[in-house]
Amino acid sequence: MSPEGKTALTVKTSGGTAVYKNSYKLTFKCERDCFVWHNTTSSCFALSFLKSPSGTGKSTFLFNLYKRLKLREEGMQEHINSRRESPLFNKIFKGRPLKTNKINFDFTPDLQIDTQVSIGYIPQDPSFINHWKLCNILPEDDLFLDSLFPEESKNNLSSKRLGQFSGGQQIRIYMSSALNKLVKFGSKSEYFFLLLDEAFDGLGAINAGVCIGSIKNVWKKEVQKPLYLFIITHLNNEEVIKSIGEEENITKIKIDFLSENSKGKVVNIYNE
Amino acid sequence: MNKILKRVSYWALFLLISGLLNELFKSPKQILAQITPMSLFQLELDTWKAFSLTFSASIISWIIGIAIGRFFGFLAASTSMSKKSNYELTSIGKVINRIAEWIYVIPFVLTTTFTYALVLVIQTKYGLPKYVSFFSLVAISGIALGGFHIYKSVVDAVVNANQKDRLLIESLFFKRKKKFIKRHSSYIKRLHDCRIHHYCSSLQLAFHLSIVAIMIVETITPSFYELLWPSSGAIEDWKLGAGRLIIQAQNSGHYEIIAGCIWAVLLFDTIFISILNSFTHKSWLKHY
C-alpha cells in the first residue's frame, strides 16, 4: 500500500488481508488504498475487539470507520461515487482514490449503495450531561436498559437524572440509548453498527462480557437484523468472551505500531 | 445556599465596618464615612423609587435579551450545521453573526441614540404609541450587551462543539420531533446542554450588563420613563430614573448620593444574582 497522502495515520495489513472469521472480512486493497468490507454470514450479531497499546491509532481507526459509515447512513455514497466517476474529478485528482477520511473504507459490493445502514458511536471518555433525565434519552418502551441494569427497576430509572449514576452506569445508559436509537429510527436499515471506544473498560472483563451478552440476547430476540459491534478495549479479551458465553462471530483485531515519519504513523492492522 | 449566606455575611460585614467608620470619624461629613455602605441610608425615598424603575426595566431588558439572544443563537447555529453546499443558508448564519458582533462592538451610546432616532421617526410617521419607543430602547439595551453573550453561548456551543460531544449527541436516542425545525433545534439544545456552565455564566453576565445598559439609556435619553407614562407639566424627579438622578447629583457635587447609588446597584445585583444562581443550581448545576 502507498503510505503517501496527507494522513495522520497510514495503515498496512499483514499479508494484505485481515480476515474476520465467520462474520465478515476486511481486506486492504493497495491499489485502491482502502479497506474493503465483505459480509460473510447472515448472523444477527458480530463482535470485534480492537486491542493494541496506546498511541497506535485505535480511536483514529474507529472514528474513520464511523465517518465512512455515517456518510452511508446519510445517503452520501451515491454522491461520492458520482464524483469518483466524473471525468473532471479524475482529471483533477489524476485517478487517485477519493479520500473522504484519513483511512478509506469501501463497503461495496456486500453493502450495496442502496443498502441502508444505521450507526452509533460512544466515544472514549464522553461528556456526562448530568442534568439530563433518563426519560429524555431513553424511549418509554426501552428494550435494552432492563438487561443492562438487572439490579434496578425500570420505574425507578426513568425518573432519575444521569448525575445520579456512577460513571460505569452512565456509559451503560448511553449504550442503551444508542441501541434504542438504532432500533427506533433504523426500521428501514438492513445493517446496524455500534462502535464503542473503551466503553467497557471501567466495568471489568466479567461485567463487560455480561453486558455484551445481554445486548446480544435482546438484539437477537427483538430485532433479528445484523448488528456489528466494534469495541476498543484494554480488557482481557478471553475473559470477556468467556463471560459472553459464545465464541461464534467474535473477532479480535490488533493494531501494531511500526514506525512514525513526517507523514504520520505507519501501523499494521491484522487479525489476532 | 452557602453562597447566599456568604453574600449576606459580606453585606453584614460591609455595613458593620462602615458603621464603625462613621462612629470613628464622628462627623458624618467626612468623605470616607459618606462613601461606605452606610450611604445607602442617606438615599431619599425618591431615589429608591427611581431605582425601582431602573431595576424593573433592567429585568425586562434582561428577559428580552435572553429571548432574542437564544432565538438568533439557535438560528445562526442551525445554519452553521447545514450542508456546506447550501450557500444561501450558511451565508444567512454568517450575516447574523456579523450583525451581532457589530451591535456589540459599536459603542452602546451610538446604538441607543441611533435606535431612538429611528424609532421616533417611525413612530411619528405611522402614529404609533409612545411606549413603542420605550420598549424598543429597553429591548436594544438587553440585546446589544447581554443578549450578545447569550447568543454567543448558544452559537459557540454548536460551532465550537467538542467532536466527542457531537458524536455522542448524533448517536443517542432523543424523542424525534415531527417538524424539521424542532428536530434541528433539539439537536442544538443537546449540544448546548454540554456547555451548561458556560450558559449559566452568560445569564449572569447578561444581567450585570442589562443594569449598565438601562442606566446608560436613562442618562442619555431625556424623560425615558415618560415614554411609558406621558404626563403634562413638570415630571417628578424619580420618574427620570436612577441614571438621570446620578447626573443631577454629579452636577450638584453630591458624591454621597452617587456612592449610595453604587451600593444600591451592588445590593440589587447581589440579590438578583443569588436568586438566579439558586435557580440555575436547582435546575442544572447541582447535578455536577
Coordinates of C-alpha atoms in Angstrom, one line a residue, chain A residues 58-71 73-74 101 118-127 129 132 174-175 177-179 181-182 193-197 232, chain B residues 81 157-158 160-174 187 190-191 194:
Chain A
K58 CA -7.2 2.6 17.5
S59 CA -9.5 5.5 18.1
T60 CA -8.5 7.1 14.8
F61 CA -9.3 3.8 13.0
L62 CA -12.7 3.6 14.7
F63 CA -13.5 7.2 14.1
N64 CA -12.7 6.9 10.4
L65 CA -14.9 3.8 10.2
Y66 CA -17.6 5.8 11.8
K67 CA -17.3 8.7 9.5
R68 CA -17.4 6.4 6.5
L69 CA -20.4 4.6 7.7
K70 CA -22.1 7.9 8.6
L71 CA -21.8 9.0 5.1
E73 CA -26.2 6.4 6.6
E74 CA -26.8 9.9 5.3
N101 CA -11.3 10.1 5.6
S118 CA -27.6 2.8 10.9
I119 CA -24.6 3.7 13.0
G120 CA -24.0 4.6 16.6
Y121 CA -20.8 5.6 18.4
I122 CA -19.9 6.0 22.0
P123 CA -16.6 8.0 22.2
Q124 CA -13.9 7.5 24.7
D125 CA -14.5 9.5 28.0
P126 CA -17.7 11.1 26.7
S127 CA -19.2 14.1 28.4
I129 CA -24.7 15.6 30.8
W132 CA -30.5 15.1 31.6
Y174 CA -25.6 5.8 26.8
M175 CA -25.2 2.4 25.2
S177 CA -29.8 4.9 24.4
A178 CA -27.6 4.4 21.3
L179 CA -29.0 0.9 20.7
K181 CA -31.9 4.9 18.5
L182 CA -30.6 2.2 16.1
F193 CA -23.1 -0.8 13.5
L194 CA -22.3 0.2 17.1
L195 CA -18.8 1.4 17.7
L196 CA -17.6 1.6 21.4
D197 CA -14.4 3.3 22.2
I232 CA -11.9 -0.9 21.5
Chain B
M81 CA -24.9 22.9 10.7
A157 CA -21.8 25.5 22.0
V158 CA -22.7 24.3 18.5
N160 CA -17.1 25.0 18.6
A161 CA -18.6 21.9 20.0
N162 CA -16.3 19.1 21.1
Q163 CA -16.1 16.4 18.4
K164 CA -16.8 13.8 21.1
D165 CA -20.0 15.7 22.1
R166 CA -21.2 15.8 18.5
L167 CA -20.6 12.1 18.0
L168 CA -22.4 11.3 21.3
I169 CA -25.4 13.5 20.5
E170 CA -25.7 12.1 17.0
S171 CA -25.7 8.6 18.4
L172 CA -28.1 8.9 21.4
F173 CA -31.8 8.5 21.3
F174 CA -33.9 11.6 21.6
Y187 CA -30.0 18.7 18.4
R190 CA -28.5 18.9 23.3
L191 CA -25.1 20.3 22.3
C194 CA -23.0 20.0 27.0

